[in-house]
Each structure stands twice: as structure tokens, then as C-alpha cells.
XYZ file of C-alpha atoms in Angstrom:
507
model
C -23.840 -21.418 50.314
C -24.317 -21.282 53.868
C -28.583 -21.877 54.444
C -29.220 -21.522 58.306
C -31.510 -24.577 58.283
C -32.633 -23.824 62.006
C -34.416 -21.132 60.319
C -36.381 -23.325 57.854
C -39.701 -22.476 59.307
C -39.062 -18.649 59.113
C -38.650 -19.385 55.567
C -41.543 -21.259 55.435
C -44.010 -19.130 56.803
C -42.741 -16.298 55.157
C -43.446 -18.108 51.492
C -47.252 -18.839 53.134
C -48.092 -15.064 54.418
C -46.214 -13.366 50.979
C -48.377 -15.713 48.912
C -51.406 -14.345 51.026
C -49.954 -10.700 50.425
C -49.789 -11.066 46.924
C -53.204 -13.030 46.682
C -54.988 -9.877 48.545
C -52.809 -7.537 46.085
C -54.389 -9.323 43.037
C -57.866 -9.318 44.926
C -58.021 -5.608 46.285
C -55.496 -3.984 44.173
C -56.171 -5.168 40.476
C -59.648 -3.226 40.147
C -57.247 -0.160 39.996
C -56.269 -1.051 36.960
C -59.551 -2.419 34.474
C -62.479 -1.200 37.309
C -62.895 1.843 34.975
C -62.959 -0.714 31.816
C -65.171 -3.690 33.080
C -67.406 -0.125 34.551
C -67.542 1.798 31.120
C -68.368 -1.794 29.299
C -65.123 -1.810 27.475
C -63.943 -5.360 28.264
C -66.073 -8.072 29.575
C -64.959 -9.729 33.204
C -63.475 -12.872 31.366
C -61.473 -10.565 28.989
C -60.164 -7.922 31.538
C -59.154 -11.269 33.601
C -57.157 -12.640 30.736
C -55.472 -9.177 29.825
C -54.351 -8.483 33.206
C -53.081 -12.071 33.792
C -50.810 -10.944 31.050
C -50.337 -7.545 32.172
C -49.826 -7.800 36.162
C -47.258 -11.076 35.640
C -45.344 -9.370 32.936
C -44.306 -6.450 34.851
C -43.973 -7.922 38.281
C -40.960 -10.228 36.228
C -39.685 -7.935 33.822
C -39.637 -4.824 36.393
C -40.285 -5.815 39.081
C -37.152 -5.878 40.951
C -36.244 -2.012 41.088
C -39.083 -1.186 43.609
C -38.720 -4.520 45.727
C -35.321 -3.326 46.767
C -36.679 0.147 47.750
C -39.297 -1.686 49.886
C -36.870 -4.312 51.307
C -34.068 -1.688 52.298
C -34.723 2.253 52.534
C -37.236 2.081 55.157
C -35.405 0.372 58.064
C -31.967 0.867 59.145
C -30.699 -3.016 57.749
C -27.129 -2.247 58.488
C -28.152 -2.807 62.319
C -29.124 -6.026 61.544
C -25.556 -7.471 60.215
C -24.430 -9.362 63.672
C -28.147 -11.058 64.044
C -29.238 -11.348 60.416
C -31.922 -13.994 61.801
C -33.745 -10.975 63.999
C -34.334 -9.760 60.836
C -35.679 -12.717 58.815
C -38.376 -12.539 61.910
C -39.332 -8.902 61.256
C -40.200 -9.409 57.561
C -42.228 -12.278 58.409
C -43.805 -10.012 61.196
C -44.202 -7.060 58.589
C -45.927 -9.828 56.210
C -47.896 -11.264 58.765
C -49.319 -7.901 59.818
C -49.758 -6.563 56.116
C -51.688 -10.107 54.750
C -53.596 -10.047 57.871
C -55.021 -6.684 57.484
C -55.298 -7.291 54.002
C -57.652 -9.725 53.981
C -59.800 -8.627 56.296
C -60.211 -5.138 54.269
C -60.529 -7.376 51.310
C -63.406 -8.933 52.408
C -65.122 -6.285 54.025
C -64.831 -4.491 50.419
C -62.567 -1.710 51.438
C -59.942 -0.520 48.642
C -56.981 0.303 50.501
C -53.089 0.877 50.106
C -51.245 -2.563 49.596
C -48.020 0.146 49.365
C -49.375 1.359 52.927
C -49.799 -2.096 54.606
C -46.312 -3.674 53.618
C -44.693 -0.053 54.826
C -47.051 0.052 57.974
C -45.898 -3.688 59.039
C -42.013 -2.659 58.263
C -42.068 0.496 60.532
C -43.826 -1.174 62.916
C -41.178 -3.895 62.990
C -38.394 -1.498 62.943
C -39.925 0.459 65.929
C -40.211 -2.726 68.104
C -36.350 -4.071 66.881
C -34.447 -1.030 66.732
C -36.712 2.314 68.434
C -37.629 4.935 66.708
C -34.655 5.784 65.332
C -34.284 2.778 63.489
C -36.467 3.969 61.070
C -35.034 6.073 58.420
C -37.538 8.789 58.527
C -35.574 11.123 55.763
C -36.508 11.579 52.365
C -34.733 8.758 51.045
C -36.636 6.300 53.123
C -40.339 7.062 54.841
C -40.621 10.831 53.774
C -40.195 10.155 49.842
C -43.019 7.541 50.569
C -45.077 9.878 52.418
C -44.851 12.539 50.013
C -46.023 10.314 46.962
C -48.928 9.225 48.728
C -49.559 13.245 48.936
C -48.524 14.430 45.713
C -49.609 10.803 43.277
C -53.678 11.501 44.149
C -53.084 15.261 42.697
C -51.068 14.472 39.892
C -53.011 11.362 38.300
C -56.254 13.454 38.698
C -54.224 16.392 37.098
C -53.248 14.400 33.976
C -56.257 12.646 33.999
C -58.866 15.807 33.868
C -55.808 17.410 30.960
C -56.546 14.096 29.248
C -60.542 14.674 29.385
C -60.632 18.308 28.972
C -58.936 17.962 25.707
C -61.156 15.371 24.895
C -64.351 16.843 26.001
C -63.762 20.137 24.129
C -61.794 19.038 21.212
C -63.719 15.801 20.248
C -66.656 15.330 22.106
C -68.772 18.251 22.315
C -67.967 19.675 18.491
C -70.281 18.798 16.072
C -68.855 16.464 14.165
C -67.392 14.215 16.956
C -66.755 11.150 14.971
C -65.010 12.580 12.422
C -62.510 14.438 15.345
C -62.529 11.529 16.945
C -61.281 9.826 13.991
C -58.450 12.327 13.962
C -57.522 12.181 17.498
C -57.543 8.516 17.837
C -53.589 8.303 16.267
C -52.238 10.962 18.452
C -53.639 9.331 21.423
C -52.777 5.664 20.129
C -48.776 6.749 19.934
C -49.149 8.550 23.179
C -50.171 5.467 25.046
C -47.755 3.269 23.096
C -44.824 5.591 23.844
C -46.076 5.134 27.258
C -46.116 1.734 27.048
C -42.946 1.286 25.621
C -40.915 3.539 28.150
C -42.049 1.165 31.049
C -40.621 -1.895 29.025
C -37.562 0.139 27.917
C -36.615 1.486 31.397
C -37.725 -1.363 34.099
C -71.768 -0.937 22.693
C -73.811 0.947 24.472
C -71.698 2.606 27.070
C -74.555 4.857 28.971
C -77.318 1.718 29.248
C -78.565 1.766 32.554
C -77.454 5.486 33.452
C -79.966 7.675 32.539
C -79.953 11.983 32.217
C -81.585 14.463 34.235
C -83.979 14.758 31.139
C -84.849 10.907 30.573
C -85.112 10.664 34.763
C -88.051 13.758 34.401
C -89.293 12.286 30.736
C -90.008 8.822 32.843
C -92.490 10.133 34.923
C -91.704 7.322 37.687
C -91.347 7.318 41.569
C -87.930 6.584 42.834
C -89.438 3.274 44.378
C -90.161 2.299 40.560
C -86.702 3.807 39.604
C -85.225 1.861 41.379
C -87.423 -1.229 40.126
C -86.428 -0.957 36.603
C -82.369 0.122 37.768
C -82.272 -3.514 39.586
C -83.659 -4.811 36.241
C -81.561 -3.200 34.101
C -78.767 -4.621 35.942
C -80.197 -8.064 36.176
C -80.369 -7.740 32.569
C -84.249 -8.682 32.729
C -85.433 -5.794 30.479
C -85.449 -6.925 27.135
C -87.094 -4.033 25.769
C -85.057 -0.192 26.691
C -86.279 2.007 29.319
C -89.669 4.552 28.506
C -87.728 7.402 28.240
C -85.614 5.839 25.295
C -88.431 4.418 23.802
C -90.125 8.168 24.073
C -93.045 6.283 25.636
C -94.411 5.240 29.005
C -95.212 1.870 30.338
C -98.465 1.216 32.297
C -97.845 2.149 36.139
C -98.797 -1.570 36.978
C -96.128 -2.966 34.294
C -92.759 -2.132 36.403
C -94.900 -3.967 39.827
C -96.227 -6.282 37.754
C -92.835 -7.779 37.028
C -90.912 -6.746 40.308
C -91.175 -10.657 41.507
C -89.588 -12.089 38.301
C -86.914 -9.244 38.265
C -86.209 -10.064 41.976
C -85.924 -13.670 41.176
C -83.394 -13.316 38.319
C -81.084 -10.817 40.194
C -81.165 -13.118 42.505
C -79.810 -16.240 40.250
C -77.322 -13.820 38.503
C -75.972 -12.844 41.808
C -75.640 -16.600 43.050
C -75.182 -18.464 39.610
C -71.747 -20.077 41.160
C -73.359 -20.842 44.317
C -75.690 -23.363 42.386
C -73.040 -24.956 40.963
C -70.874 -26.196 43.916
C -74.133 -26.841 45.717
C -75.252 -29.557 42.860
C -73.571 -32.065 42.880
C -73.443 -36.098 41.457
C -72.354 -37.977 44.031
C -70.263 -37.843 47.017
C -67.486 -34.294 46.828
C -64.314 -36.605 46.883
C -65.188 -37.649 43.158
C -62.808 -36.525 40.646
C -66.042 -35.216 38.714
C -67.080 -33.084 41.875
C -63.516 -31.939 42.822
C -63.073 -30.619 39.367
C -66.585 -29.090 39.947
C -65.226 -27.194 42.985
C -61.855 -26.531 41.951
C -63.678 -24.913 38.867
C -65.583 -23.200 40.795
C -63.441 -21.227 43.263
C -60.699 -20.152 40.615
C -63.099 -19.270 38.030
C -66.112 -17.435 40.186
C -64.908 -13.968 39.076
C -65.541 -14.925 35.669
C -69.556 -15.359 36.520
C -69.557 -11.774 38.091
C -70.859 -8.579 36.359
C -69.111 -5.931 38.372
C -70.703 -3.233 35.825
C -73.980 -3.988 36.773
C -73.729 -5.218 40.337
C -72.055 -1.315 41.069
C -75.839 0.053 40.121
C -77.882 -3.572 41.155
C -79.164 -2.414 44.480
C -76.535 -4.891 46.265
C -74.651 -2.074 47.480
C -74.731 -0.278 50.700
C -76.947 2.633 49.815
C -75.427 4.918 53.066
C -71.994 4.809 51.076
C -73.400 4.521 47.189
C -76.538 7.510 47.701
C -78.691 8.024 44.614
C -76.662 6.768 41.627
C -78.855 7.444 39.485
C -78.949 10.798 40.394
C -75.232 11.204 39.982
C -74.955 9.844 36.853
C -77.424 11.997 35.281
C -75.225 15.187 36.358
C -72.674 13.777 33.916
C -72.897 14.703 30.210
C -73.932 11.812 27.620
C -72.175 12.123 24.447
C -72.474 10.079 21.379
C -72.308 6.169 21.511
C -70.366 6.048 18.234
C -67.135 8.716 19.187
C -67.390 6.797 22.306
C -66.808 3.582 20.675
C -63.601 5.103 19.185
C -62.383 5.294 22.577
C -62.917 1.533 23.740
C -59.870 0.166 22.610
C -57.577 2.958 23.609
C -59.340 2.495 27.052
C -58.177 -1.318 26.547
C -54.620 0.076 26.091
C -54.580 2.431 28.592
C -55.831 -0.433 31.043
C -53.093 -2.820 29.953
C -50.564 -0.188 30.220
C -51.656 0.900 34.043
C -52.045 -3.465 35.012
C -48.142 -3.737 33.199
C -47.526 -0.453 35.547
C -49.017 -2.428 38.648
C -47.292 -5.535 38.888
C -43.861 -3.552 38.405
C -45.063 -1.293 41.530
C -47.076 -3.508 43.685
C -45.091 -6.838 43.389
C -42.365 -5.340 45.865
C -45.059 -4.715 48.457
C -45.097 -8.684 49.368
C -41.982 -9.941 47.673
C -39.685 -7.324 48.741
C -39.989 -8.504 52.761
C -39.603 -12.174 51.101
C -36.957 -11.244 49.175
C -34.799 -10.089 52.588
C -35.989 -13.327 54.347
C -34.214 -15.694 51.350
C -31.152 -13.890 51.194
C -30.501 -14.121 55.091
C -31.686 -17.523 55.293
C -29.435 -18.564 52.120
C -26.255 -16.620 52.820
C -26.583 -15.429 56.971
C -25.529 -12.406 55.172
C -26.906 -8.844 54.695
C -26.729 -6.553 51.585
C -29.119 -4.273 50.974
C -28.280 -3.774 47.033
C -28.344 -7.500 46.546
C -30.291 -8.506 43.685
C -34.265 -10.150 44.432
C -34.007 -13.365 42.583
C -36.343 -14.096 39.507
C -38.086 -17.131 41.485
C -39.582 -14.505 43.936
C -40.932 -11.909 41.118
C -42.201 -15.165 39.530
C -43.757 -16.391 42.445
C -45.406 -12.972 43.278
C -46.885 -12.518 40.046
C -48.259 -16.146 40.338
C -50.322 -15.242 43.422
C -51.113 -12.178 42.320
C -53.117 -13.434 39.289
C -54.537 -15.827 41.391
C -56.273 -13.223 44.004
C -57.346 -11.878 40.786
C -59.084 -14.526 39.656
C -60.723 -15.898 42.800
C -61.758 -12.941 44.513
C -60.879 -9.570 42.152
C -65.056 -8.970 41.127
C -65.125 -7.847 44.965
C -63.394 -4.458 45.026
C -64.150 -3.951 41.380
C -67.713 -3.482 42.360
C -66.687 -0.146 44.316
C -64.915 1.952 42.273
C -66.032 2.465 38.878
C -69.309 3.773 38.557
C -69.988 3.887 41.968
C -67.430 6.967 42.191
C -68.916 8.774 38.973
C -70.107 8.099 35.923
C -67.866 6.108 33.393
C -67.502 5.754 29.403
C -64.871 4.682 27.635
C -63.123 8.293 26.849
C -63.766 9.157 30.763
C -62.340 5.696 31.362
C -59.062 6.132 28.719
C -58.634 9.841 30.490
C -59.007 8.282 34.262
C -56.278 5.301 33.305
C -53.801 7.091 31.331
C -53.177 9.750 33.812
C -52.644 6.842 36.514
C -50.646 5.071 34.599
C -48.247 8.179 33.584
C -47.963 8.956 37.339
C -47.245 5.415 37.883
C -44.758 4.974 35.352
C -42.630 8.033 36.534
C -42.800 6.704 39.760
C -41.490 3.554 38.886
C -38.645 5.028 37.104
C -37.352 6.509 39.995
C -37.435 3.553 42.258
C -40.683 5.207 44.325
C -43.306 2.673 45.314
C -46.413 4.801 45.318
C -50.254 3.618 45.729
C -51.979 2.956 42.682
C -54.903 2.856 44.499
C -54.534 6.626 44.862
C -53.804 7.338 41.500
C -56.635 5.719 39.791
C -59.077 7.230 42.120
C -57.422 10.358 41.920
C -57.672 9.979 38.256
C -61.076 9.328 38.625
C -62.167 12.593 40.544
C -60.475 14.713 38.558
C -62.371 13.690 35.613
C -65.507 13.647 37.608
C -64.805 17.305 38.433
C -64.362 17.977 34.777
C -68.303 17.499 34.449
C -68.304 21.316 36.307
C -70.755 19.852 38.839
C -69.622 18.917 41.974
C -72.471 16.608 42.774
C -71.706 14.264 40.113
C -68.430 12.287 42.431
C -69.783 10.315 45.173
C -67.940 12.240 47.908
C -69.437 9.123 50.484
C -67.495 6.563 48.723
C -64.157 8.894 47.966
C -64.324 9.472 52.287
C -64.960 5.742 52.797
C -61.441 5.009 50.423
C -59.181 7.540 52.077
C -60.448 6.402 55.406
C -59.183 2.854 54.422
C -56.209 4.832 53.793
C -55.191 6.608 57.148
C -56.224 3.998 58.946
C -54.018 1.360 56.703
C -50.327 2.455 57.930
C -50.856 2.859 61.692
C -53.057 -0.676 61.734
C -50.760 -3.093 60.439
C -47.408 -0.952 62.107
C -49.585 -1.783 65.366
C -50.292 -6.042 64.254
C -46.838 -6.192 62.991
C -44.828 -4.001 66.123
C -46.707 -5.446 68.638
C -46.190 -9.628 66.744
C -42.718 -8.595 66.752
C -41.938 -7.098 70.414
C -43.875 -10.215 71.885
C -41.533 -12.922 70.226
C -38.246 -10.868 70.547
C -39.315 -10.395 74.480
C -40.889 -13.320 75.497
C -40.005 -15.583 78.486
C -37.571 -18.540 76.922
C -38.088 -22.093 78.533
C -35.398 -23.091 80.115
């Protein structure tokens, strides 16, 4: 096998920057798939964690190889490649290098965006630099197919998804008797989301505490100042005893100021509970004792996270979350026991999307280092070869990894922070993702799952019949993430690539 060895470092940087791809799609992208579960109190953080370890590295092996070679080899023309295979090792490690880049920054800044957008932004931007314009193939087998699900996936998840709800809401929730129809339903929905389930494989508590109603907000009798008091100490979990409206009694005025200090001090320590725990230590750092203290600590500081009640803590930026509680008293309460019935499917429905997810999302950084290892291995191009196991492998590695390092960060703004959630609104929002998702899968079209949950998620928001009860700031601040996403990293990557392919050579 004929390995162009002058090429070694092309290799090798692509393995770094599709590592840090995958790590930012386990980091940004993964709260599409158990936000709406960790939100509605379903799962804990530690539990969704272990379930989607599962879940995302299952299907980026077991299916994830269709939708790599869609990324890798319908969106640039790599047929004018075949006399300088090398030129295009270089533009996947441009593409990757402009898609990780922007990534991360959006990561960190908190900004759930497109991971499908930023891999296909960096490859047109490459094949624009390389080739022109018309190196990009534009039709509706390449870009335009692309373009159109990022169109159409938004309106069909939230579609399904308010279907799903609707027949919920009016055939379970809202009859008298919920729990008993509930008890009926539960099958029918149980073989729906294993039949689901099963076609992916085959082809490729108290769920309202803290969100109060319009009529427990007036019963209160508080200030929003002192609403937003006992919301920060609800989420701290410093109230031992349930708020006056659900005790159908009031607390002394001076009782929620009384206590603001000590509820300021323990949101404080839940918020920073890791910190503490790199900062203390025995001894100087290079210890084996005080690595395994930090090592600890950065893989497992998701675990110590609460993204369910940081989304209504007060950490937030208030211009882009507005008056939660507000919101989520727009949204009908139904009964805590017919919602319980709904918990586990919600658990299914989650697994089902995360399996969904690594199929999709794998591609978006293994499909560019999938192209660089067969050039660099065979100085060949084929655009139907086959994306070797050890990538898919490799790619669901880091993509658990971003999970479990950094995934509590994006979680905290979707969820409840779009509309209320409980467990049926939850099973509604991620089953009608995950069917979009799965039909796109089956025909080979890498779609953003980011849009589909959140498209899940309005159109069950709009099935409250109040249009107040979505945050429209946040659902904005998403999509502008999204236009933004493609032109960005086509710009990093386009421009990386036209400097090295142009620059000055020495002597």
C-alpha cells in the first residue's frame, strides 16, 4: 500500500483538528438529544451521560458510515482532484481546521449551532479557493439536497412533534381520567418508539417544581424582585419546604430577604462545587494523588452540573432568557402521576434520537478525515470507497468525550429556557426529531439535528395555543448561530486554504 509519507503531518494534524470536531460535536451537539430529558427531570446528568455514551458511540460505528461518504464526496467535485490527490488531503484539513475552530469558539460562548453547517461551510469554502465556483456541486445531489433539509427538517420535526402532543394533550392528558388513558396509551407509544428504534438498527418526580402557573404566580402575592429570590432558591435547591402558593399559605415578607444571603451563598457553591476541588489540593499538582484529582476533575465536571436548574438559576443572560417564569406559567400543568407514565418513554425517545445522532453527526468530522486517510494510504481517489471502522471508532470516542467534559454548557440553553418541559412535552419534542432524523439518515442526507429538536420543541410550545409561552429571544439567538455558521467557517477554511496553495515557496 503506497502511504505518501511526505504527507505524514497532513495526516497528523488532520487526526488533532477531527478529534477537536468531534469533541465540540459531543459538547454543542449532544444537548439535542437528552436537553429536553435532563430539562423535564427525566434522567439525572450522570444518567443521561451514561445513556448517551451508549447511544452516540453505537450509532456513529454501527451507521455511521452511510452519511460520512455523503459529507466526504457530494459536495465538492473530487474527481478534479485525481492528478494531485495531496491538494486535496490539504483542503479537508483546511475544512476541519475552519469547522473545529469555529466550533469551539461558539461552544464556549454557549451558542447551539449546526455542526452539519460548519463541516459543509469549511468544504465549500475549500472547494471555492481549489477549484472556483464551479467546483462545487451546487445541484440537488450535492449542496441543494443539504440546503433544502436544513429548510424542510425544522418544519417537519415540529410537525411530528406537535401530532405527537396534540394526541397526547387531548387524548390522555386533559380527559378526566388521565392515568387510566395514560395507562392505555403507554403500549401504543412504547412499540412506536421501538419500531423506531429498530428501523435505524435494521437499515444503517415532580416534573413542574420550580415552574409555577399564572394562578400560583397571583396566589403568591410577591414582587418579581422576591420571585426571583425564591426561583434562584428553588434552583439552588435551598428551599426545603415548597413554595406559598403550594403550601396555600404565605410566608412573612421578611422570610424570602431574610434568607437571600444564605440562598446566594449556596448557589454559589452548587455552581462552583468542581472549582473547589481542583483548587484543594495535598501537596504539590505533580502527585499521582493530585493528578488523579485533576484528571477527575476535568472529565467528570459535567457530572456536578444541574443543567435543569441552572436554565431557571438566574445565571443566564436575562436579555436572551426574559421572564421565565412568566413563560412557563402560559403552559398548562397537568397531573404529576400521567406525567410520570411518560418518563421512561421520554428515556426511549432520548436514546433513540442520541443512537440517531452519532449515525448523522459522526460524518461531519470523520467524513473530511476519512478522505485525508485514503489519499495518504493509497495516493488514490474514490469517492465510494468505504470509511474504515478505526475512524467511526475514533469519532465516537471524541465525541463522548466533549460530552463529558463540556456537554452541561449548551444543555443549559435549550430545554426550558425555550418553553416549558415535562416528560410527555419532552417524549413529543424527541420523537418527532428523531423520526425526521431517522428518515434522513436512510436516505444518505446529513441534516442538523440541532434544527430538528428545536423545531420539535416549538411546535409543541405552539401546541399550548399561546404564543407567548416559546421564548422567541432565544429561538432568534439559535437560528442566528445558524446563518451565520455556513458563510463563517467557508470564509476561515477558503481563505486557510487559498493562502497555503498561493503562497511564495522558498527557493
Amino acid at each position: 500500500m503506497p502511504y505518501l509519507h511526505q504527507f505524514d503531518y497532513i495526516f497528523a494534524l488532520g487526526l488533532i483538528f477531527a478529534f477537536l470536531d468531534a469533541w465540540n460535536i459531543g459538547a454543542n451537539d449532544v444537548a439535542n438529544s437528552f436537553a429536553t430529558s435532563v430539562s423535564s427531570r427525566s434522567l439525572t446528568m450522570k444518567q443521561a451521560m451514561i445513556i448517551a455514551s451508549f447511544c452516540e458511540f453505537g450509532g456513529a460505528v454501527l451507521v455511521g458510515a452511510r452519511v460520512a461518504d455523503t459529507i466526504r464526496s457530494k459536495i465538492i467535485a473530487v474527481d478534479r482532484f485525481r492528478d494531485q490527490p495531496e491538494v486535496l488531503m490539504l483542503g479537508m484539513l483546511c475544512a476541519l481546521v475552519g469547522s473545529s475552530t469555529y466550533l469551539t469558539i461558539a461552544t464556549r460562548l454557549g451558542l447551539p449551532v449546526s455542526t452539519t453547517h460548519c463541516i459543509v461551510g469549511g468544504v465549500i469554502g475549500v472547494g471555492i479557493a481549489t477549484l472556483g465556483a464551479d467546483g462545487v456541486n451546487w445541484g440537488w445531489k450535492g449542496v441543494s439536497q443539504i440546503f433544502a433539509a436544513w429548510a424542510i427538517a425544522p418544519g417537519v420535526a415540529g410537525a411530528l412533534a406537535a401530532i405527537l402532543f396534540l394526541i397526547t394533550k387531548y387524548g390522555v392528558m386533559k380527559r378526566a381520567n388521565s392515568l387510566r388513558n395514560g395507562l392505555v396509551a403507554i403500549p401504543f407509544y412504547f412499540a412506536l418508539t421501538s419500531g423506531i428504534l429498530t428501523m435505524m438498527i435494521v437499515w444503517k418526580g415532580d416534573y413542574y417544581r420550580g415552574h409555577l402557573t399564572k394562578e400560583q404566580l397571583a396566589a403568591a402575592g410577591i414582587s418579581n424582585a422576591e420571585a426571583d429570590n425564591l426561583e434562584q432558591k428553588r434552583a439552588a435547591g435551598a428551599m426545603a419546604d415548597p413554595l406559598p402558593s403550594e403550601k396555600g399559605e404565605h410566608h412573612p415578607k421578611g422570610a424570602t430577604a431574610s434568607s437571600t444571603g444564605s440562598n446566594e451563598n449556596l448557589d454559589a457553591n452548587m455552581m462552583t462545587n468542581t472549582i473547589t476541588t481542583t483548587t484543594n489540593l495535598n501537596g504539590p499538582w505533580y502527585t499521582p494523588k493530585n493528578l488523579w484529582t485533576k484528571a477527575n476533575y476535568y472529565f467528570f465536571r459535567g457530572v456536578n452540573h444541574d443543567p435543569a436548574s441552572e436554565q431557571t438559576s438566574g445565571k443566564s443572560n436575562p436579555l436572551l432568557t426574559g421572564n421565565l417564569k412568566a413563560m412557563h406559567a402560559r403552559a398548562e400543568h397537568y397531573d404529576n402521576k400521567t406525567e410520570y407514565l411518560y418518563s421512561f418513554l421520554q428515556v426511549m425517545t432520548a436514546m433513540t434520537a442520541s443512537f440517531a445522532h452519532g449515525s448523522n453527526d459522526v460524518s461531519n468530522a470523520m467524513g473530511p478525515l476519512a478522505t485525508i486517510y485514503l489519499v495518504w494510504s493509497t495516493d488514490t481517489i474514490a469517492s465510494k470507497a468505504p470509511v474504515p471502522i478505526w475512524i467511526l471508532v475514533f469519532g465516537g470516542a471524541a465525541i463522548v468525550i466533549g460530552l463529558w467534559t463540556y456537554g452541561y454548557h449548551i444543555m443549559r440553553n435549550l430545554g426550558n429556557r425555550l418553553t416549558l418541559h415535562s416528560p410527555s412535552r419532552g417524549f413529543s419534542m424527541e420523537l418527532g426529531a428523531a423520526l425526521t432524523v431517522v428518515m434522513a439518515t436512510r436516505l444518505a442526507l446529513p441534516i442538523s439535528t440541532t434544527q430538528c429538536i428545536v423545531g420539535a420543541t416549538v411546535g409543541v410550545g405552539l401546541c399550548t395555543g399561546d404564543f407567548k409561552a416559546i421564548n422567541w429571544r432565544m429561538v432568534a439567538w439559535i437560528y442566528m448561530g445558524w446563518f451565520i455558521t455556513l458563510p463563517v467557517t467557508g470564509i476561515i477554511s477558503g481563505c486557510l486554504m487559498g493562502l497555503i496553495i498561493n503562497a511564495p515557496r522558498w527557493g
